[in-house]
CSV table of C-alpha atoms and ligand atoms in Angstrom, one decimal:
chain,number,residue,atom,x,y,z
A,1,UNK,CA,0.0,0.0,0.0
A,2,UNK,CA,1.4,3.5,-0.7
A,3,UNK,CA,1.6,6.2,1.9
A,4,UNK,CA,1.4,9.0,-0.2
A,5,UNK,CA,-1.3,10.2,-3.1
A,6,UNK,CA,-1.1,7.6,-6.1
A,7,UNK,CA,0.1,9.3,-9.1
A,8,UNK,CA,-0.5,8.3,-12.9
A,9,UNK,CA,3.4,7.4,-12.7
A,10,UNK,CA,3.0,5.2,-10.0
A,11,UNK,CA,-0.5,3.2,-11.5
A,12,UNK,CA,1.9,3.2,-15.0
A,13,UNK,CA,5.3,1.2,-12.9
A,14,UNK,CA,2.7,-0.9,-11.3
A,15,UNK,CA,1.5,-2.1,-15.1
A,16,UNK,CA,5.2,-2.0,-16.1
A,17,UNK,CA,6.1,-4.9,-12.9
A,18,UNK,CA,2.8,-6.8,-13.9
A,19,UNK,CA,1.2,-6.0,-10.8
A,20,UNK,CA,-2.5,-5.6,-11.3
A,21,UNK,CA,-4.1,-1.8,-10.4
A,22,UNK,CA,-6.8,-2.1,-8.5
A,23,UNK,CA,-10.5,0.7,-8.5
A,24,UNK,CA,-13.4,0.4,-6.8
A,25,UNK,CA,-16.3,3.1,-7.5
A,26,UNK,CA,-17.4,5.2,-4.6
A,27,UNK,CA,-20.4,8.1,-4.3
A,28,UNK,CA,-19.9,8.8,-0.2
A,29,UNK,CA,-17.3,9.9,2.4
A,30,UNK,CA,-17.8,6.8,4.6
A,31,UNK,CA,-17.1,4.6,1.5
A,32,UNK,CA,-14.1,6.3,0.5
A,33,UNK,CA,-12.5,6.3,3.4
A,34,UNK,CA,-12.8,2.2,4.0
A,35,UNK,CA,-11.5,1.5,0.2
A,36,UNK,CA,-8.7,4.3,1.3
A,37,UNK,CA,-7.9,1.9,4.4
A,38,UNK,CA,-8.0,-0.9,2.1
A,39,UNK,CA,-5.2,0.6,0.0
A,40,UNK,CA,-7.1,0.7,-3.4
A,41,UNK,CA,-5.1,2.1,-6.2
A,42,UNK,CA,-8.0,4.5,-7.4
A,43,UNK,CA,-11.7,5.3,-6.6
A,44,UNK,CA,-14.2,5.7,-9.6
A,45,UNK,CA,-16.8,7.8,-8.7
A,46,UNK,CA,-19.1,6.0,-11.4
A,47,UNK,CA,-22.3,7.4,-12.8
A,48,UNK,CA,-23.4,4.5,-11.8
A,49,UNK,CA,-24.2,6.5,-9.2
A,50,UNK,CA,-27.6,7.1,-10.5
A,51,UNK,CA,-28.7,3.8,-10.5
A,52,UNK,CA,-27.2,2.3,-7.2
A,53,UNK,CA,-27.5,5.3,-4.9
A,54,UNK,CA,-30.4,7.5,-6.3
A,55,UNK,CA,-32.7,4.9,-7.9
A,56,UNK,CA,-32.4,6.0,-11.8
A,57,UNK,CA,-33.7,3.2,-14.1
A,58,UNK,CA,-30.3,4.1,-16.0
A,59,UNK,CA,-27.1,6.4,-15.7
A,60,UNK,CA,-28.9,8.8,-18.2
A,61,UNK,CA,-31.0,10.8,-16.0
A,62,UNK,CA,-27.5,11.3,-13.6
A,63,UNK,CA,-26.4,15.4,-14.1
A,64,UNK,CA,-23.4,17.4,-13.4
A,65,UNK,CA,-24.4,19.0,-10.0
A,66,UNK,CA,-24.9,15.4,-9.0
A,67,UNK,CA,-21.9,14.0,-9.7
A,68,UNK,CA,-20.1,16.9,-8.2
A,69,UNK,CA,-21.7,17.0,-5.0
A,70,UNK,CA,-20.9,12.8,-4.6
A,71,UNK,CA,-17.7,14.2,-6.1
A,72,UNK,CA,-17.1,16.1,-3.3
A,73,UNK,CA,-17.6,14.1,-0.6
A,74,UNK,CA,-15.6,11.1,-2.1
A,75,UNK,CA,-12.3,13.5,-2.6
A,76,UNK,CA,-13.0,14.6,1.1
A,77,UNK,CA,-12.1,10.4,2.0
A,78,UNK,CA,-10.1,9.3,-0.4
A,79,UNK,CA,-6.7,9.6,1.4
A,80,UNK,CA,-4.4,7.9,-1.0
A,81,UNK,CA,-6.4,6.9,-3.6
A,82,UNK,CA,-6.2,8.4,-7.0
A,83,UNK,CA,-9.9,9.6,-7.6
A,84,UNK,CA,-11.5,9.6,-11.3
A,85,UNK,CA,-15.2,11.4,-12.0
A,86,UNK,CA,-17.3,10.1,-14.1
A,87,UNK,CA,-18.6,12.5,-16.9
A,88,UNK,CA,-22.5,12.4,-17.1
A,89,UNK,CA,-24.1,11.6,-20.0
A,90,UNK,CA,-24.8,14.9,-22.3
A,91,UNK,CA,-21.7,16.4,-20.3
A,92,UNK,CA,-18.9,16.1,-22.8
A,93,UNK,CA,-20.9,15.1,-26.3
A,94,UNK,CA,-22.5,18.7,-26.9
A,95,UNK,CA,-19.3,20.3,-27.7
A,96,UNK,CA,-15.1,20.4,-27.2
A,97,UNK,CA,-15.3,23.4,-25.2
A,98,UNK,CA,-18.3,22.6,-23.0
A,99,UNK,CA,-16.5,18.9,-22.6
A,100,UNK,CA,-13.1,20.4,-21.1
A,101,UNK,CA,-15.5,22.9,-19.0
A,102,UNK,CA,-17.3,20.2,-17.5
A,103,UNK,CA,-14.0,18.3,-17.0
A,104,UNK,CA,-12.2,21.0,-15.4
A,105,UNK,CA,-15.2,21.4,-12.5
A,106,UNK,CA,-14.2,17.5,-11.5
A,107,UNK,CA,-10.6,19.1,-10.8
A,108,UNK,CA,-11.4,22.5,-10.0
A,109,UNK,CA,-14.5,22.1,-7.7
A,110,UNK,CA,-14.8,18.7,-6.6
A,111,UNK,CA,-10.8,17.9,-6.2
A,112,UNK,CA,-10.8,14.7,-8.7
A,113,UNK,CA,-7.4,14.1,-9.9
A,114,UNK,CA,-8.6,13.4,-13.0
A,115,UNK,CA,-12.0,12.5,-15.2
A,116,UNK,CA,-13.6,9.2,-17.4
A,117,UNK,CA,-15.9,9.4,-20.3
A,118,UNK,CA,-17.4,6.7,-22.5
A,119,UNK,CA,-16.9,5.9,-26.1
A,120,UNK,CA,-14.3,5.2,-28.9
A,121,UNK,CA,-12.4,6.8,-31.3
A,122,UNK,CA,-15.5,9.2,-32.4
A,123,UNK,CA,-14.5,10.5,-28.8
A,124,UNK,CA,-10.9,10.8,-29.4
A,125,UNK,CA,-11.2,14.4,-30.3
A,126,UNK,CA,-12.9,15.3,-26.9
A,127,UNK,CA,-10.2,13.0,-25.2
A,128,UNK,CA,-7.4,14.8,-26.9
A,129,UNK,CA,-8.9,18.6,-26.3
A,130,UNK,CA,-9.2,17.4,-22.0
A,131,UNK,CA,-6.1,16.1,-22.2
A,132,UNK,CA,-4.1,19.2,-23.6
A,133,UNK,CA,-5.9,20.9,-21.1
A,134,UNK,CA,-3.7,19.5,-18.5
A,135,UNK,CA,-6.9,17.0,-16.9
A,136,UNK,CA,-5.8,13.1,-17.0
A,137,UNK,CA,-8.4,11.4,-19.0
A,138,UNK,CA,-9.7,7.4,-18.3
A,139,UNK,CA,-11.3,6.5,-21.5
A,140,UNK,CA,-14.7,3.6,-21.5
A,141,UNK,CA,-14.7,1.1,-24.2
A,142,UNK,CA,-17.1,-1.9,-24.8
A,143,UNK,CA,-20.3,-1.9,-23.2
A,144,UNK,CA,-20.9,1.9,-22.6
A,145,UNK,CA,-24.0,2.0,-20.4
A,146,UNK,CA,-25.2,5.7,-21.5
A,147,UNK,CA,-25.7,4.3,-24.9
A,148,UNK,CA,-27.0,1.3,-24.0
A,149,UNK,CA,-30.5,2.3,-26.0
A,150,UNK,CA,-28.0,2.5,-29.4
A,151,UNK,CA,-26.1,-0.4,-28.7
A,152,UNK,CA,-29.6,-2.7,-28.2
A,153,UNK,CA,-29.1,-2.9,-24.5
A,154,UNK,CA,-26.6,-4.1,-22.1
A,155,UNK,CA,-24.6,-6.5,-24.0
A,156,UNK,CA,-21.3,-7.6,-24.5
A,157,UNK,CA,-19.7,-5.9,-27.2
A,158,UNK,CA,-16.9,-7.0,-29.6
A,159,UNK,CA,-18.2,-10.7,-29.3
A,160,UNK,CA,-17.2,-10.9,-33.4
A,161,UNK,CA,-14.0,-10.4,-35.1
A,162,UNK,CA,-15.2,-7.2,-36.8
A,163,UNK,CA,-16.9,-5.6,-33.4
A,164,UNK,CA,-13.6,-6.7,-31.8
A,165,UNK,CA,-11.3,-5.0,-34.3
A,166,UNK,CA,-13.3,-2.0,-34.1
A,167,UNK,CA,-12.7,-2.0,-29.9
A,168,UNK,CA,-9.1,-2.4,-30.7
A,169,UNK,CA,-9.0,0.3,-33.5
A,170,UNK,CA,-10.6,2.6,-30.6
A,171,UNK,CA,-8.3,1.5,-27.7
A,172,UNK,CA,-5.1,2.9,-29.6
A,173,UNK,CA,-6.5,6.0,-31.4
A,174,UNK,CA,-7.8,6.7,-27.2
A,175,UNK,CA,-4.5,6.2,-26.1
A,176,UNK,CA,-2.9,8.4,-29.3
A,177,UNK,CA,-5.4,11.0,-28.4
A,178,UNK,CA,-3.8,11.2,-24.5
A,179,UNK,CA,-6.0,8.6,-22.3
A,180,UNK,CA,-4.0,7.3,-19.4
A,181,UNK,CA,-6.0,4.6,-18.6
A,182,UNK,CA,-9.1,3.1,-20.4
A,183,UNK,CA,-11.5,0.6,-19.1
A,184,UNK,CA,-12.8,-2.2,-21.2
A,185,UNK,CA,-16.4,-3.1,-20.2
A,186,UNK,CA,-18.2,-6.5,-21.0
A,187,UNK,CA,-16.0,-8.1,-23.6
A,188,UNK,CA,-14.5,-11.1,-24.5
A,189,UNK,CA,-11.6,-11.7,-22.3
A,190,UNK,CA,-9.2,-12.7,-26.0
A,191,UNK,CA,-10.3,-8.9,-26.6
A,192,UNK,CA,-9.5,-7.6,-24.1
A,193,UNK,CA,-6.2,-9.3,-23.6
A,194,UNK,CA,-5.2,-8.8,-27.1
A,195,UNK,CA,-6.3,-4.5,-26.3
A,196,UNK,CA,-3.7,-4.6,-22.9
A,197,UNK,CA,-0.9,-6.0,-25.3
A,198,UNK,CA,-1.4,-3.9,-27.8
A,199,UNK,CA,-1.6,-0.6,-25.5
A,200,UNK,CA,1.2,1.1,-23.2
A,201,UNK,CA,-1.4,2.9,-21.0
A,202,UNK,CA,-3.3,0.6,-18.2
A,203,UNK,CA,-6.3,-1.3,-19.3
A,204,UNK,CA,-9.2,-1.7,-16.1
A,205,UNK,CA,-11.5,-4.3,-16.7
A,206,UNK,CA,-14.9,-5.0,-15.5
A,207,UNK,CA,-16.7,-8.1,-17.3
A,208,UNK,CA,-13.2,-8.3,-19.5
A,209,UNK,CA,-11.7,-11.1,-17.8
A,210,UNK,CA,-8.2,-11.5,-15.7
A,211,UNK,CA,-5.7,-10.2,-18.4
A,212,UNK,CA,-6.5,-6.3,-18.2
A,213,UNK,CA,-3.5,-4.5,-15.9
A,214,UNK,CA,-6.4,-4.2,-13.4
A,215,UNK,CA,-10.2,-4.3,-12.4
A,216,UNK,CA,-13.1,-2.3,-11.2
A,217,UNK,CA,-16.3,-3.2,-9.4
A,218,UNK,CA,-19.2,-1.3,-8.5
A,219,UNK,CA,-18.9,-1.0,-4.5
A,220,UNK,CA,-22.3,-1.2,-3.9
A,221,UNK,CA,-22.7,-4.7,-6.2
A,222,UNK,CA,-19.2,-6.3,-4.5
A,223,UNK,CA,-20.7,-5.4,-0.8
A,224,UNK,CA,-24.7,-6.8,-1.7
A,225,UNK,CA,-26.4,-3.6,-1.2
A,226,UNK,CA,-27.9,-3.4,-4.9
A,227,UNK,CA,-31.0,-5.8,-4.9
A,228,UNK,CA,-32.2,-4.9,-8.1
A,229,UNK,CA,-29.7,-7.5,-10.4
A,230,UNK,CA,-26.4,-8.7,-10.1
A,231,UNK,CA,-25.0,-8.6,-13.3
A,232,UNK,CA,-22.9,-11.6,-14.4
A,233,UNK,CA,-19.4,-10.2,-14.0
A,234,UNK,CA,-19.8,-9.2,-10.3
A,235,UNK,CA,-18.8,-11.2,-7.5
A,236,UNK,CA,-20.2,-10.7,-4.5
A,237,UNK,CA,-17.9,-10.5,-1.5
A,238,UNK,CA,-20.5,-10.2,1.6
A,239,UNK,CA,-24.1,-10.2,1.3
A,240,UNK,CA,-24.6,-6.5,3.3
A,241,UNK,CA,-27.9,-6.0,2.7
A,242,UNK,CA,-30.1,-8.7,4.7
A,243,UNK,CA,-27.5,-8.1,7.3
A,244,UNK,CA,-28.9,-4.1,7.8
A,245,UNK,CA,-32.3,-5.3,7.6
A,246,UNK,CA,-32.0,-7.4,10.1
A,247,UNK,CA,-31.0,-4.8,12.4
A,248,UNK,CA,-33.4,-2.8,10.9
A,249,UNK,CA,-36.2,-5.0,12.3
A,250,UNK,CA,-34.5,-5.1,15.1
A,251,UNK,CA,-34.5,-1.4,16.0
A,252,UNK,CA,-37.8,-0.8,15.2
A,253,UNK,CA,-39.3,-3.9,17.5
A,254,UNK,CA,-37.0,-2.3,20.6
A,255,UNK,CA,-38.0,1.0,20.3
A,256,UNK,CA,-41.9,-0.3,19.9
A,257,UNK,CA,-41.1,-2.5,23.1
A,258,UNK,CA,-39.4,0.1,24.4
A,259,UNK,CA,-36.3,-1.9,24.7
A,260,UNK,CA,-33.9,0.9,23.2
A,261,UNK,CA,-33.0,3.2,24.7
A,262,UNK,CA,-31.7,1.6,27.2
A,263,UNK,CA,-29.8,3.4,30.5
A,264,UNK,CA,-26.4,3.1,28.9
A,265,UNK,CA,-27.8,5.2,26.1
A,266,UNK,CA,-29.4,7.9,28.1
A,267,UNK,CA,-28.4,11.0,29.5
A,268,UNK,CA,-29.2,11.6,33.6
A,269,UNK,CA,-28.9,14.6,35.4
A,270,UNK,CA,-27.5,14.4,39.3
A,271,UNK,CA,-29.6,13.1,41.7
A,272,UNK,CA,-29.5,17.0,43.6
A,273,UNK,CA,-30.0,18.4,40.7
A,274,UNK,CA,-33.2,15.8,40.1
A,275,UNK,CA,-34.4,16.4,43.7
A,276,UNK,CA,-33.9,20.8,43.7
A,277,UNK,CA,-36.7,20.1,40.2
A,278,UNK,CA,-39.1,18.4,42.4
B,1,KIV,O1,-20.2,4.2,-13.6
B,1,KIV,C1,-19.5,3.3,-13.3
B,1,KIV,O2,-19.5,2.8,-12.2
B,1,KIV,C2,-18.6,2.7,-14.3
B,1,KIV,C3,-17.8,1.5,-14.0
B,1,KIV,C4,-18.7,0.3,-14.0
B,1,KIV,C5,-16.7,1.3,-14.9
B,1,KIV,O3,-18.5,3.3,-15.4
């Protein structure tokens, strides 16, 4: 685990020794602060945000002030960890200029050290005008869940040699364009293995298999606290949600049975002070 702030330098010797980088996507102080203790390489703060902590159908509806306010709050725990923002949808497609705008607010106003958007090489020219800006940029290839209505749902993509040539084709003109680190959603793990060779920048799976230079998960999936679906890439590392429901249920029947609070949980005054309110 490193002390000190990860940089891009240090995520880049880490996929030079062939040790794998590790992010896990965060929305909240609290949660930032545990994957900081668990000395995670870098914190996504995902707009998957609008679908695992505000109760979107899809990341579409998620906006700016939203993911700068989660933003916020995850650059306030983060410690160590190397924090990305996740560019809503509508954010950085309108134009160049209002793309490195809305980049520059990650940095500027919410304290990322750097920003992620989705799509391939017809996004190279937004990549390359963020970059020059000075702002590190994570590019999202393969299944790109704000286009999921255009790409007929959420799919794997690249499953045939011509979809997985075009993933590769993207990858490099990405990294050409100035991406420091791309992630490669849902696709065939040869694809994705063939992209990590072929590229000198750090490739983050998720639903890409074990030869990416690292992986994410979405926190909420890994800890069981979405109930909705678990998609087939996650695994599930404790089951959290029964678990608070239980004490849920618990709460509610001591406080209707006037169980809590109990005496350790109250406050008393002195016993002179009790008897001079008589
Ligand atoms: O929004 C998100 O959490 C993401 C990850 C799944 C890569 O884009």
């Amino acid at each position: 685990m490193s002390e000190k702030k990860i940089t891009i330098s240090y995520l880049k010797k880490k996929m030079a020794e062939g040790r794998k980088i590790t992010m896990m996507t965060a929305y909240d102080y609290p949660t930032a602060t545990l994957i900081d203790q668990a000395g995670i390489d870098t914190i996504l703060v995902g707009d998957s945000l609008g679908m695992v902590v505000l109760g979107y159908d899809s990341t579409v509806p998620v906006t700016m002030e939203e993911m700068l306010h989660h933003s916020k709050a995850v650059c306030r725990g983060a410690g160590h960890c190397f924090v990305i923002g996740d560019m809503p949808f509508m954010s950085y497609q309108v134009s160049v200029e209002k793309a490195v705008e809305n980049a520059g607010r990650f940095i500027k106003e919410a304290g990322c050290e750097g920003i992620k958007l989705e799509g391939g090489s017809e996004m190279a020219h937004v990549v390359r005008a963020i970059s020059d800006a000075g702002i590190p940029v994570c590019a999202h290839i393969g299944l790109t869940p704000q286009s999921a209505t255009k790409l007929s749902g959420f799919k794997v993509q690249g499953k045939d040699a011509e979809g997985a040539r075009k993933l590769v084709d993207s990858a490099k003109d990405l990294e050409a364009a100035g991406a420091f680190m791309i992630v490669l959603e849902c696709i065939p793990g040869q694809v994705a293995s063939m992209i990590t060779d072929e590229l000198n920048i750090p490739t983050i799976g998720i639903g890409a298999g074990r030869y990416c230079d690292g992986q994410v998960l979405v926190y909420h999936d890994l800890v069981g606290l979405f109930e909705r679906f678990t998609p087939k890439m996650v695994k599930q590392y404790i089951n959290l949600a029964p678990r608070i429901r239980e004490a849920l249920v618990q709460y509610r029947e001591e406080v209707e049975k006037g169980i809590f609070p109990g005496r350790e949980h109250s406050f008393l005054i002195k016993p002179e002070e009790a008897d001079r309110l008589k």
